[in-house]
Amino acid sequence: MEELQDSLQPRGLTLSTFPDKGRSLLAARDFYPGEVIISQEPYVCVPNNSLTESRCDGCFSKSNLKKCSACHVVWYCGSSCQKLEWKLHRLECQLLAKLDKERRKSVTPTIRMMVKLYLRRKLQNGNVIPVTAMDNYNLVEALKDMSDIDEKQLLLYAQMANLVNLILQLPNIDIKEIAENFSKFACNAHTICDSELRPLGTGLYPVISIINHSCLPNAVLVFEGRLAVVRAVQHIPKDSEVSISYVETAASTITRQKTLKEQYLFTCTCVRCNKLGQYDDIQESAILEGYRCRDNGCSGFLLRESDEKGFVCQQCGLIRNKEEIRKIASDIKALSDKALKCSSSGNLQEAIVLYKNIGKLQKEVCHPFSIILMRTREKLLEILMQLEEWKEALTICRLTIPVYERVYPGFHPLLGLQYYSCGKLEWLEKYLALVIDFILWFTSFFHLLLGETDDAIKSFTKAVEILRITHGSSTPFMKELLMKLEEARAEALFKLSSREDS
């Protein structure tokens, strides 16, 4: 690890080891919001291909794809991506082409990533692919695996390792080592997302994986193509540990702890998790995932009565019957199952009706800042966007903003992206108004459009304030956002001058 330490030093970083965390990445100088802390290309990566959707192996695009004529597994969007991957895919292609058609169906993205891992090691050992301090198999070997896993998972890893061994047919390969590497994938691989955090593929970034988790992180991981980029979202003083979040942070402490334990096999001891059981934490958990007071004018949260017959509002003292809540929760569950089936089968109009009914029931029992209600609105918003129901989508999007503002820190990418979505919908609403209200009185027409343009400007501005920190200012995504903001400002000035002239 000395070579890695030497490589990190010019970047203002250093490695350290703590008894309770293992390896950690520390700041050797001050980092400020928006500053790139570290970036890394994947050691290996694969797109999230399935029977219904395929992506280019080089850039993860879905456009202009052609399947490799030899292996019939890998897709490329053009010659440039094919050349980029050719050294590795040349070997992989030969191996996959030997498999019969049925066996190829078993080659999942995870299996492919493991095959590519060993082929890349082989190419680096043969000096076909260069080795650097931040790009070598020793970094993979140093990753922590999931040692405390059940027999069922071990059996699955063993079966997957046998398939990889069958494909590779390399001498002196260790089945146990392959199984351990699958375990390393489970707790170290990252989901590669686009700029709007939509999943595209999976990659292994051995240096990025050294960064530990916090439920209140001081940095964020985003992707620029396949490049993983970690940026500071707050001031990180010298000698402080750099942290990112491994899981969704908009959740109660108990839920976050459960997720981390199940997926990563550790108990978080960050500043948020250390408040577990304290009054503030109990209150926050009850608001995020619990029930609301039956008095619509009260903003209190509920806790169970000592006899567990009901729930008591901690603000006004009103008691809510447990059976009443159980009945509504049962109705919500039944509707949710139906909505999921409708969404999966493509019956989106029926799904909209169901999610609206779910939302009405959840409003009866959930706190206004409930993340459960927020998730329902997110699903409804996604479907409305698919169906291009822009006006209704804007209404739902605006309902989510106050909850996002409460559950996410100020410089969280999801908050910035929700502002961006709201701004785009307000911008679309402006053009819809242009068509619908074209025959309205001239001055009233301009007044209407000015208001909608102003709303879009406010949302775009808030999005820029956050996303320039998390995504940087020079990426194509941010340039597009800044261009939309400038267009909205220019149009607002034009409309304002036109009104004054009239």
Short mmCIF file of C-alpha atoms in Angstrom, two decimals:
data_model
loop_
_atom_site.label_atom_id
_atom_site.label_comp_id
_atom_site.label_asym_id
_atom_site.label_seq_id
_atom_site.Cartn_x
_atom_site.Cartn_y
_atom_site.Cartn_z
CA MET A 1 0.00 0.00 0.00
CA GLU A 2 3.06 2.29 0.12
CA GLU A 3 2.71 3.00 -3.63
CA LEU A 4 -0.93 3.97 -3.12
CA GLN A 5 0.00 6.19 -0.19
CA ASP A 6 2.61 7.94 -2.36
CA SER A 7 0.06 8.36 -5.14
CA LEU A 8 -2.54 9.87 -2.81
CA GLN A 9 -0.17 12.37 -1.20
CA PRO A 10 -0.09 14.87 -4.13
CA ARG A 11 -3.91 14.74 -4.09
CA GLY A 12 -3.97 15.96 -0.49
CA LEU A 13 -5.01 12.57 0.88
CA THR A 14 -3.58 9.93 3.14
CA LEU A 15 -4.49 6.40 4.21
CA SER A 16 -4.98 5.43 7.82
CA THR A 17 -6.27 2.39 9.69
CA PHE A 18 -8.66 2.44 12.65
CA PRO A 19 -9.50 -0.59 14.84
CA ASP A 20 -13.27 -0.13 14.45
CA LYS A 21 -13.31 0.83 10.75
CA GLY A 22 -10.26 -0.63 9.08
CA ARG A 23 -8.72 1.41 6.27
CA SER A 24 -9.89 5.01 5.96
CA LEU A 25 -9.20 7.95 3.67
CA LEU A 26 -8.13 11.13 5.45
CA ALA A 27 -7.73 14.68 4.19
CA ALA A 28 -4.09 15.82 4.33
CA ARG A 29 -5.27 19.37 3.62
CA ASP A 30 -8.50 21.34 3.77
CA PHE A 31 -11.14 20.55 1.16
CA TYR A 32 -14.03 22.90 0.41
CA PRO A 33 -17.58 22.35 -0.94
CA GLY A 34 -17.57 21.40 -4.62
CA GLU A 35 -13.87 20.49 -4.69
CA VAL A 36 -12.94 17.12 -6.22
CA ILE A 37 -11.34 14.96 -3.55
CA ILE A 38 -10.54 11.94 -5.70
CA SER A 39 -11.62 10.29 -8.95
CA GLN A 40 -11.03 6.83 -10.36
CA GLU A 41 -11.81 4.76 -13.44
CA PRO A 42 -13.26 1.31 -12.69
CA TYR A 43 -10.96 -1.68 -12.41
CA VAL A 44 -13.81 -3.59 -14.06
CA CYS A 45 -17.39 -2.63 -14.86
CA VAL A 46 -20.46 -3.93 -16.69
CA PRO A 47 -23.71 -2.35 -17.86
CA ASN A 48 -27.01 -3.44 -16.35
CA ASN A 49 -28.08 -5.55 -19.32
CA SER A 50 -31.17 -7.72 -19.13
CA LEU A 51 -33.45 -9.66 -21.48
CA THR A 52 -35.50 -6.50 -22.06
CA GLU A 53 -32.81 -3.80 -22.07
CA SER A 54 -29.24 -3.60 -23.33
CA ARG A 55 -26.49 -0.98 -23.05
CA CYS A 56 -23.14 -0.35 -24.69
CA ASP A 57 -20.28 -2.00 -22.84
CA GLY A 58 -18.11 1.10 -23.33
CA CYS A 59 -20.32 4.09 -22.53
CA PHE A 60 -23.55 2.46 -21.23
CA SER A 61 -25.60 4.18 -23.95
CA LYS A 62 -28.82 2.56 -25.23
CA SER A 63 -28.61 4.13 -28.71
CA ASN A 64 -27.44 2.58 -32.01
CA LEU A 65 -26.48 -0.72 -30.42
CA LYS A 66 -25.01 -3.68 -32.27
CA LYS A 67 -24.39 -7.04 -30.67
CA CYS A 68 -20.93 -8.60 -30.84
CA SER A 69 -21.21 -11.05 -33.74
CA ALA A 70 -18.89 -13.60 -32.10
CA CYS A 71 -20.06 -13.95 -28.49
CA HIS A 72 -23.66 -12.64 -28.90
CA VAL A 73 -23.53 -11.30 -25.35
CA VAL A 74 -21.88 -7.86 -25.45
CA TRP A 75 -23.26 -4.74 -27.17
CA TYR A 76 -21.49 -1.66 -28.54
CA CYS A 77 -22.79 1.67 -29.81
CA GLY A 78 -19.91 2.15 -32.26
CA SER A 79 -16.31 1.43 -33.16
CA SER A 80 -14.81 3.86 -30.60
CA CYS A 81 -16.34 2.02 -27.64
CA GLN A 82 -15.46 -1.33 -29.19
CA LYS A 83 -11.81 -0.25 -29.55
CA LEU A 84 -11.79 1.07 -25.97
CA GLU A 85 -12.78 -2.36 -24.65
CA TRP A 86 -11.07 -4.55 -27.23
CA LYS A 87 -7.97 -5.68 -25.27
CA LEU A 88 -10.20 -7.11 -22.56
CA HIS A 89 -13.17 -8.17 -24.66
CA ARG A 90 -10.96 -10.02 -27.16
CA LEU A 91 -10.22 -12.60 -24.47
CA GLU A 92 -13.71 -12.51 -22.97
CA CYS A 93 -15.30 -12.90 -26.41
CA GLN A 94 -13.36 -16.09 -27.14
CA LEU A 95 -14.51 -17.61 -23.85
CA LEU A 96 -18.16 -16.61 -24.17
CA ALA A 97 -18.32 -17.83 -27.78
CA LYS A 98 -17.47 -21.35 -26.59
CA LEU A 99 -20.55 -21.52 -24.36
CA ASP A 100 -23.75 -23.06 -25.67
CA LYS A 101 -26.82 -20.85 -26.01
CA GLU A 102 -28.43 -21.99 -22.75
CA ARG A 103 -25.23 -21.50 -20.73
CA ARG A 104 -24.86 -17.95 -22.09
CA LYS A 105 -28.22 -17.08 -20.51
CA SER A 106 -26.60 -17.77 -17.12
CA VAL A 107 -23.91 -15.14 -17.73
CA THR A 108 -25.38 -12.33 -15.63
CA PRO A 109 -23.69 -8.91 -15.31
CA THR A 110 -22.16 -10.03 -12.00
CA ILE A 111 -20.71 -13.18 -13.58
CA ARG A 112 -19.32 -11.10 -16.46
CA MET A 113 -17.72 -8.66 -14.05
CA MET A 114 -15.93 -11.50 -12.27
CA VAL A 115 -14.72 -12.97 -15.56
CA LYS A 116 -13.43 -9.54 -16.59
CA LEU A 117 -11.71 -9.16 -13.21
CA TYR A 118 -9.53 -12.22 -13.79
CA LEU A 119 -8.92 -11.42 -17.44
CA ARG A 120 -7.78 -7.91 -16.53
CA ARG A 121 -5.42 -9.35 -13.92
CA LYS A 122 -4.04 -11.68 -16.59
CA LEU A 123 -3.51 -8.79 -19.03
CA GLN A 124 -1.82 -6.67 -16.37
CA ASN A 125 0.45 -9.53 -15.38
CA GLY A 126 1.43 -9.83 -19.05
CA ASN A 127 2.01 -6.05 -19.35
CA VAL A 128 -0.73 -5.78 -22.00
CA ILE A 129 -2.60 -3.33 -19.77
CA PRO A 130 -0.41 -0.96 -17.71
CA VAL A 131 -0.27 -1.23 -13.92
CA THR A 132 -0.35 1.91 -11.76
CA ALA A 133 -0.54 2.62 -8.05
CA MET A 134 -4.30 3.22 -8.39
CA ASP A 135 -4.96 0.52 -10.97
CA ASN A 136 -3.77 -2.94 -10.00
CA TYR A 137 -5.11 -6.25 -8.72
CA ASN A 138 -3.37 -5.87 -5.34
CA LEU A 139 -5.94 -3.18 -4.51
CA VAL A 140 -8.72 -5.71 -5.15
CA GLU A 141 -7.02 -8.26 -2.92
CA ALA A 142 -6.85 -5.68 -0.12
CA LEU A 143 -10.63 -5.07 -0.16
CA LYS A 144 -12.64 -6.35 2.76
CA ASP A 145 -14.99 -9.25 2.09
CA MET A 146 -18.19 -10.28 3.83
CA SER A 147 -16.80 -12.88 6.21
CA ASP A 148 -19.95 -13.19 8.32
CA ILE A 149 -22.47 -14.53 5.79
CA ASP A 150 -24.95 -17.40 5.99
CA GLU A 151 -24.58 -20.83 4.40
CA LYS A 152 -27.21 -20.11 1.74
CA GLN A 153 -25.23 -17.13 0.46
CA LEU A 154 -21.97 -19.10 0.62
CA LEU A 155 -23.56 -21.85 -1.49
CA LEU A 156 -24.71 -19.27 -4.06
CA TYR A 157 -21.20 -17.77 -4.27
CA ALA A 158 -19.75 -21.28 -4.71
CA GLN A 159 -22.14 -22.02 -7.59
CA MET A 160 -21.31 -18.69 -9.26
CA ALA A 161 -17.59 -19.34 -8.75
CA ASN A 162 -17.92 -22.71 -10.49
CA LEU A 163 -19.55 -21.07 -13.50
CA VAL A 164 -16.78 -18.46 -13.65
CA ASN A 165 -14.18 -21.22 -13.45
CA LEU A 166 -15.93 -23.09 -16.24
CA ILE A 167 -15.83 -19.97 -18.45
CA LEU A 168 -12.24 -18.95 -17.66
CA GLN A 169 -10.58 -22.39 -17.76
CA LEU A 170 -7.39 -20.87 -16.37
CA PRO A 171 -4.73 -23.07 -14.74
CA ASN A 172 -4.23 -22.85 -10.98
CA ILE A 173 -7.39 -20.82 -10.44
CA ASP A 174 -8.76 -20.96 -6.90
CA ILE A 175 -12.54 -21.53 -6.63
CA LYS A 176 -12.48 -20.30 -3.04
CA GLU A 177 -10.77 -17.07 -4.11
CA ILE A 178 -13.46 -16.47 -6.75
CA ALA A 179 -16.18 -16.99 -4.15
CA GLU A 180 -14.42 -14.54 -1.81
CA ASN A 181 -14.25 -11.99 -4.62
CA PHE A 182 -18.01 -12.29 -5.12
CA SER A 183 -18.28 -11.45 -1.44
CA LYS A 184 -16.05 -8.43 -2.05
CA PHE A 185 -18.30 -7.33 -4.92
CA ALA A 186 -21.30 -7.43 -2.58
CA CYS A 187 -19.86 -4.86 -0.18
CA ASN A 188 -17.47 -2.89 -2.41
CA ALA A 189 -18.93 -2.60 -5.92
CA HIS A 190 -20.74 0.65 -6.76
CA THR A 191 -23.83 1.25 -8.86
CA ILE A 192 -22.79 3.49 -11.76
CA CYS A 193 -25.45 6.17 -12.32
CA ASP A 194 -26.03 8.92 -14.82
CA SER A 195 -26.10 12.60 -13.78
CA GLU A 196 -29.71 12.25 -12.61
CA LEU A 197 -28.77 9.22 -10.47
CA ARG A 198 -30.48 6.65 -12.68
CA PRO A 199 -28.61 3.30 -12.51
CA LEU A 200 -26.66 2.28 -15.61
CA GLY A 201 -24.27 -0.43 -14.48
CA THR A 202 -21.93 -1.73 -11.80
CA GLY A 203 -18.25 -1.07 -11.30
CA LEU A 204 -15.44 -1.94 -8.91
CA TYR A 205 -13.42 1.08 -7.77
CA PRO A 206 -10.85 -0.28 -5.26
CA VAL A 207 -9.55 3.11 -4.05
CA ILE A 208 -13.00 4.73 -3.81
CA SER A 209 -14.09 1.68 -1.81
CA ILE A 210 -11.64 2.65 0.95
CA ILE A 211 -13.88 5.63 1.79
CA ASN A 212 -16.06 4.77 4.78
CA HIS A 213 -19.75 5.39 5.34
CA SER A 214 -21.50 8.08 7.34
CA CYS A 215 -25.24 8.85 7.55
CA LEU A 216 -24.18 12.51 7.57
CA PRO A 217 -21.36 12.40 5.00
CA ASN A 218 -19.00 15.26 4.16
CA ALA A 219 -18.59 14.10 0.53
CA VAL A 220 -20.70 12.68 -2.28
CA LEU A 221 -19.95 10.11 -4.98
CA VAL A 222 -21.23 10.83 -8.50
CA PHE A 223 -20.27 9.50 -11.92
CA GLU A 224 -19.13 11.24 -15.08
CA GLY A 225 -19.59 8.45 -17.57
CA ARG A 226 -17.75 5.55 -15.93
CA LEU A 227 -15.42 7.82 -13.95
CA ALA A 228 -16.25 7.85 -10.22
CA VAL A 229 -15.83 11.34 -8.75
CA VAL A 230 -15.93 12.18 -5.04
CA ARG A 231 -16.62 15.84 -4.19
CA ALA A 232 -16.73 17.61 -0.85
CA VAL A 233 -20.20 18.85 0.15
CA GLN A 234 -18.94 20.67 3.24
CA HIS A 235 -15.64 21.97 4.55
CA ILE A 236 -13.38 19.01 5.37
CA PRO A 237 -10.57 20.19 7.66
CA LYS A 238 -7.09 18.71 7.42
CA ASP A 239 -6.72 15.33 9.20
CA SER A 240 -10.50 14.70 9.02
CA GLU A 241 -11.87 11.48 7.57
CA VAL A 242 -13.58 11.63 4.17
CA SER A 243 -16.99 9.93 4.21
CA ILE A 244 -19.78 9.14 1.78
CA SER A 245 -23.15 7.45 2.29
CA TYR A 246 -23.59 3.81 1.28
CA VAL A 247 -27.38 3.81 1.76
CA GLU A 248 -30.42 6.06 1.49
CA THR A 249 -30.11 8.56 4.35
CA ALA A 250 -33.78 9.63 4.28
CA ALA A 251 -34.78 7.01 6.82
CA SER A 252 -35.00 6.49 10.56
CA THR A 253 -31.86 5.48 12.45
CA ILE A 254 -33.26 1.98 13.02
CA THR A 255 -33.98 1.54 9.31
CA ARG A 256 -30.54 2.81 8.28
CA GLN A 257 -28.82 0.57 10.83
CA LYS A 258 -30.82 -2.45 9.63
CA THR A 259 -29.96 -1.79 5.98
CA LEU A 260 -26.25 -1.32 6.71
CA LYS A 261 -26.14 -4.48 8.82
CA GLU A 262 -27.86 -6.58 6.16
CA GLN A 263 -25.94 -5.24 3.16
CA TYR A 264 -22.53 -4.37 4.63
CA LEU A 265 -22.42 -6.28 7.91
CA PHE A 266 -21.43 -3.38 10.17
CA THR A 267 -23.08 -1.12 12.72
CA CYS A 268 -22.74 2.57 11.95
CA THR A 269 -21.48 4.83 14.75
CA CYS A 270 -21.73 8.18 12.95
CA VAL A 271 -23.04 11.30 14.71
CA ARG A 272 -26.61 10.59 13.56
CA CYS A 273 -26.59 6.94 14.61
CA ASN A 274 -25.09 7.75 18.02
CA LYS A 275 -28.36 9.54 18.83
CA LEU A 276 -30.31 6.27 18.64
CA GLY A 277 -32.86 6.16 21.46
CA GLN A 278 -32.55 9.84 22.34
CA TYR A 279 -35.71 11.97 22.27
CA ASP A 280 -34.74 13.85 19.10
CA ASP A 281 -34.06 10.59 17.29
CA ILE A 282 -37.35 9.05 18.49
CA GLN A 283 -39.23 12.14 17.32
CA GLU A 284 -37.52 12.14 13.92
CA SER A 285 -38.17 8.41 13.42
CA ALA A 286 -41.85 8.80 14.35
CA ILE A 287 -42.25 11.66 11.85
CA LEU A 288 -40.41 9.91 9.01
CA GLU A 289 -41.90 6.44 9.37
CA GLY A 290 -44.66 6.66 11.99
CA TYR A 291 -48.19 8.01 12.29
CA ARG A 292 -49.86 11.41 12.53
CA CYS A 293 -52.27 12.88 15.05
CA ARG A 294 -55.96 12.37 14.19
CA ASP A 295 -56.49 16.11 14.70
CA ASN A 296 -55.75 17.61 11.28
CA GLY A 297 -54.81 20.90 12.90
CA CYS A 298 -52.11 19.30 15.04
CA SER A 299 -48.58 18.66 13.73
CA GLY A 300 -47.64 16.28 16.54
CA PHE A 301 -46.19 12.79 16.20
CA LEU A 302 -47.44 9.56 17.79
CA LEU A 303 -45.80 7.07 20.12
CA ARG A 304 -47.26 3.81 21.40
CA GLU A 305 -49.16 3.82 24.68
CA SER A 306 -47.60 1.82 27.47
CA ASP A 307 -50.43 -0.76 27.20
CA GLU A 308 -49.93 -0.84 23.40
CA LYS A 309 -53.65 -0.37 22.76
CA GLY A 310 -53.10 2.79 20.75
CA PHE A 311 -50.85 5.70 19.95
CA VAL A 312 -50.59 8.98 21.86
CA CYS A 313 -49.90 12.32 20.19
CA GLN A 314 -46.85 13.83 21.87
CA GLN A 315 -48.11 17.35 21.22
CA CYS A 316 -51.84 17.42 22.11
CA GLY A 317 -52.29 14.10 23.93
CA LEU A 318 -55.01 12.69 21.68
CA ILE A 319 -55.08 8.90 21.44
CA ARG A 320 -55.40 7.11 18.12
CA ASN A 321 -56.86 3.61 18.09
CA LYS A 322 -54.46 0.88 16.98
CA GLU A 323 -57.17 -1.04 15.14
CA GLU A 324 -58.08 2.04 13.09
CA ILE A 325 -54.46 2.42 11.97
CA ARG A 326 -54.13 -1.32 11.33
CA LYS A 327 -57.23 -1.27 9.08
CA ILE A 328 -55.94 1.66 7.00
CA ALA A 329 -52.46 0.07 6.79
CA SER A 330 -54.06 -3.16 5.52
CA ASP A 331 -56.00 -1.25 2.84
CA ILE A 332 -52.79 0.55 1.79
CA LYS A 333 -50.97 -2.80 1.49
CA ALA A 334 -53.71 -4.27 -0.71
CA LEU A 335 -53.75 -1.22 -2.99
CA SER A 336 -49.95 -1.14 -3.15
CA ASP A 337 -49.83 -4.74 -4.37
CA LYS A 338 -52.37 -3.93 -7.10
CA ALA A 339 -50.49 -0.75 -8.09
CA LEU A 340 -47.22 -2.65 -8.42
CA LYS A 341 -48.84 -5.26 -10.68
CA CYS A 342 -50.39 -2.54 -12.84
CA SER A 343 -47.07 -0.71 -13.17
CA SER A 344 -45.23 -3.93 -14.04
CA SER A 345 -47.81 -4.92 -16.67
CA GLY A 346 -47.84 -1.48 -18.27
CA ASN A 347 -51.35 -0.53 -17.12
CA LEU A 348 -50.15 2.93 -16.10
CA GLN A 349 -53.51 4.71 -16.08
CA GLU A 350 -54.88 2.24 -13.55
CA ALA A 351 -51.64 2.53 -11.56
CA ILE A 352 -52.13 6.31 -11.34
CA VAL A 353 -55.62 5.85 -9.87
CA LEU A 354 -54.31 3.32 -7.35
CA TYR A 355 -51.34 5.45 -6.24
CA LYS A 356 -53.63 8.44 -5.79
CA ASN A 357 -55.90 6.35 -3.54
CA ILE A 358 -52.87 5.08 -1.63
CA GLY A 359 -51.75 8.69 -1.13
CA LYS A 360 -55.19 9.67 0.23
CA LEU A 361 -55.11 6.84 2.77
CA GLN A 362 -51.51 7.60 3.76
CA LYS A 363 -52.42 11.26 4.36
CA GLU A 364 -54.93 9.99 6.96
CA VAL A 365 -52.28 8.14 8.98
CA CYS A 366 -48.85 9.48 7.97
CA HIS A 367 -47.21 12.68 9.15
CA PRO A 368 -47.00 15.35 6.39
CA PHE A 369 -43.22 14.85 6.37
CA SER A 370 -43.49 11.06 6.13
CA ILE A 371 -41.03 9.46 3.73
CA ILE A 372 -43.60 6.70 3.16
CA LEU A 373 -46.00 9.25 1.67
CA MET A 374 -43.06 10.84 -0.18
CA ARG A 375 -42.18 7.51 -1.85
CA THR A 376 -45.78 7.08 -3.04
CA ARG A 377 -45.69 10.54 -4.60
CA GLU A 378 -42.35 9.73 -6.23
CA LYS A 379 -43.88 6.64 -7.87
CA LEU A 380 -46.89 8.66 -9.00
CA LEU A 381 -44.60 11.39 -10.36
CA GLU A 382 -42.54 8.85 -12.32
CA ILE A 383 -45.64 7.43 -14.03
CA LEU A 384 -47.09 10.86 -14.78
CA MET A 385 -43.78 11.86 -16.38
CA GLN A 386 -43.83 8.69 -18.51
CA LEU A 387 -47.33 9.56 -19.72
CA GLU A 388 -46.32 13.23 -20.24
CA GLU A 389 -49.05 14.43 -17.87
CA TRP A 390 -46.96 17.52 -17.15
CA LYS A 391 -49.49 19.66 -15.27
CA GLU A 392 -50.37 16.97 -12.75
CA ALA A 393 -46.73 15.91 -12.50
CA LEU A 394 -45.81 19.48 -11.53
CA THR A 395 -48.43 19.48 -8.75
CA ILE A 396 -47.04 16.22 -7.31
CA CYS A 397 -43.42 17.35 -7.70
CA ARG A 398 -44.11 20.52 -5.74
CA LEU A 399 -45.64 18.42 -2.92
CA THR A 400 -42.38 16.47 -2.57
CA ILE A 401 -40.11 19.52 -2.29
CA PRO A 402 -40.83 20.41 1.40
CA VAL A 403 -40.18 16.79 2.41
CA TYR A 404 -36.94 16.64 0.43
CA GLU A 405 -35.84 19.88 2.08
CA ARG A 406 -36.44 18.34 5.49
CA VAL A 407 -34.97 14.85 5.03
CA TYR A 408 -31.86 15.69 2.98
CA PRO A 409 -28.90 17.91 3.89
CA GLY A 410 -28.59 21.21 2.03
CA PHE A 411 -26.08 19.92 -0.55
CA HIS A 412 -27.61 16.53 -1.31
CA PRO A 413 -27.79 15.65 -5.04
CA LEU A 414 -31.32 14.24 -4.72
CA LEU A 415 -32.58 17.58 -3.40
CA GLY A 416 -30.87 19.44 -6.24
CA LEU A 417 -32.28 17.02 -8.81
CA GLN A 418 -35.80 17.42 -7.42
CA TYR A 419 -35.51 21.19 -7.81
CA TYR A 420 -34.28 20.57 -11.36
CA SER A 421 -37.29 18.32 -12.11
CA CYS A 422 -39.62 20.97 -10.72
CA GLY A 423 -37.96 23.65 -12.85
CA LYS A 424 -38.26 21.56 -16.02
CA LEU A 425 -41.95 20.90 -15.33
CA GLU A 426 -42.57 24.61 -14.69
CA TRP A 427 -40.77 25.35 -17.96
CA LEU A 428 -42.97 22.81 -19.77
CA GLU A 429 -46.05 24.28 -18.10
CA LYS A 430 -45.07 27.64 -19.52
CA TYR A 431 -45.16 26.27 -23.06
CA LEU A 432 -48.47 24.48 -22.42
CA ALA A 433 -49.89 27.78 -21.26
CA LEU A 434 -48.58 29.35 -24.44
CA VAL A 435 -50.71 27.00 -26.52
CA ILE A 436 -53.81 26.92 -24.31
CA ASP A 437 -54.01 30.61 -23.53
CA PHE A 438 -52.92 32.03 -26.87
CA ILE A 439 -56.30 33.63 -27.42
CA LEU A 440 -56.38 35.34 -24.02
CA TRP A 441 -56.09 39.08 -23.61
CA PHE A 442 -52.53 40.19 -24.42
CA THR A 443 -51.60 41.66 -21.03
CA SER A 444 -53.14 38.82 -19.04
CA PHE A 445 -51.29 36.35 -21.21
CA PHE A 446 -47.91 37.90 -20.49
CA HIS A 447 -48.68 38.16 -16.79
CA LEU A 448 -49.42 34.44 -16.69
CA LEU A 449 -46.25 33.44 -18.48
CA LEU A 450 -44.09 35.72 -16.39
CA GLY A 451 -45.27 34.02 -13.20
CA GLU A 452 -44.50 30.55 -14.57
CA THR A 453 -41.10 31.67 -15.86
CA ASP A 454 -40.29 33.14 -12.44
CA ASP A 455 -41.17 29.81 -10.80
CA ALA A 456 -38.87 27.96 -13.19
CA ILE A 457 -36.06 30.46 -12.50
CA LYS A 458 -36.39 29.92 -8.73
CA SER A 459 -36.31 26.13 -9.10
CA PHE A 460 -33.40 26.14 -11.58
CA THR A 461 -31.45 28.54 -9.33
CA LYS A 462 -31.89 26.28 -6.30
CA ALA A 463 -30.87 23.28 -8.41
CA VAL A 464 -27.71 25.06 -9.60
CA GLU A 465 -26.74 26.07 -6.04
CA ILE A 466 -26.72 22.41 -4.98
CA LEU A 467 -25.67 20.55 -8.13
CA ARG A 468 -22.66 22.78 -8.85
CA ILE A 469 -21.30 21.43 -5.55
CA THR A 470 -22.19 17.76 -6.11
CA HIS A 471 -21.72 17.56 -9.89
CA GLY A 472 -19.19 20.33 -10.59
CA SER A 473 -19.71 23.24 -12.97
CA SER A 474 -18.10 22.01 -16.17
CA THR A 475 -19.90 18.72 -16.86
CA PRO A 476 -22.30 18.48 -19.85
CA PHE A 477 -25.17 17.96 -17.39
CA MET A 478 -24.42 21.17 -15.52
CA LYS A 479 -23.88 23.13 -18.73
CA GLU A 480 -27.36 22.05 -19.85
CA LEU A 481 -28.86 23.12 -16.52
CA LEU A 482 -27.07 26.50 -16.61
CA MET A 483 -28.26 27.04 -20.17
CA LYS A 484 -31.88 26.40 -19.12
CA LEU A 485 -31.48 28.90 -16.28
CA GLU A 486 -30.09 31.57 -18.62
CA GLU A 487 -32.89 30.96 -21.13
CA ALA A 488 -35.50 31.37 -18.39
CA ARG A 489 -33.88 34.58 -17.13
CA ALA A 490 -33.68 36.03 -20.65
CA GLU A 491 -37.32 35.23 -21.32
CA ALA A 492 -38.40 36.74 -18.00
CA LEU A 493 -36.61 39.99 -18.88
CA PHE A 494 -38.20 40.02 -22.34
CA LYS A 495 -41.68 39.42 -20.94
CA LEU A 496 -41.19 42.09 -18.30
CA SER A 497 -40.04 44.68 -20.84
CA SER A 498 -42.95 43.74 -23.14
CA ARG A 499 -45.44 44.29 -20.31
CA GLU A 500 -43.93 47.66 -19.46
CA ASP A 501 -44.06 48.73 -23.14
CA SER A 502 -47.72 47.70 -23.39
#
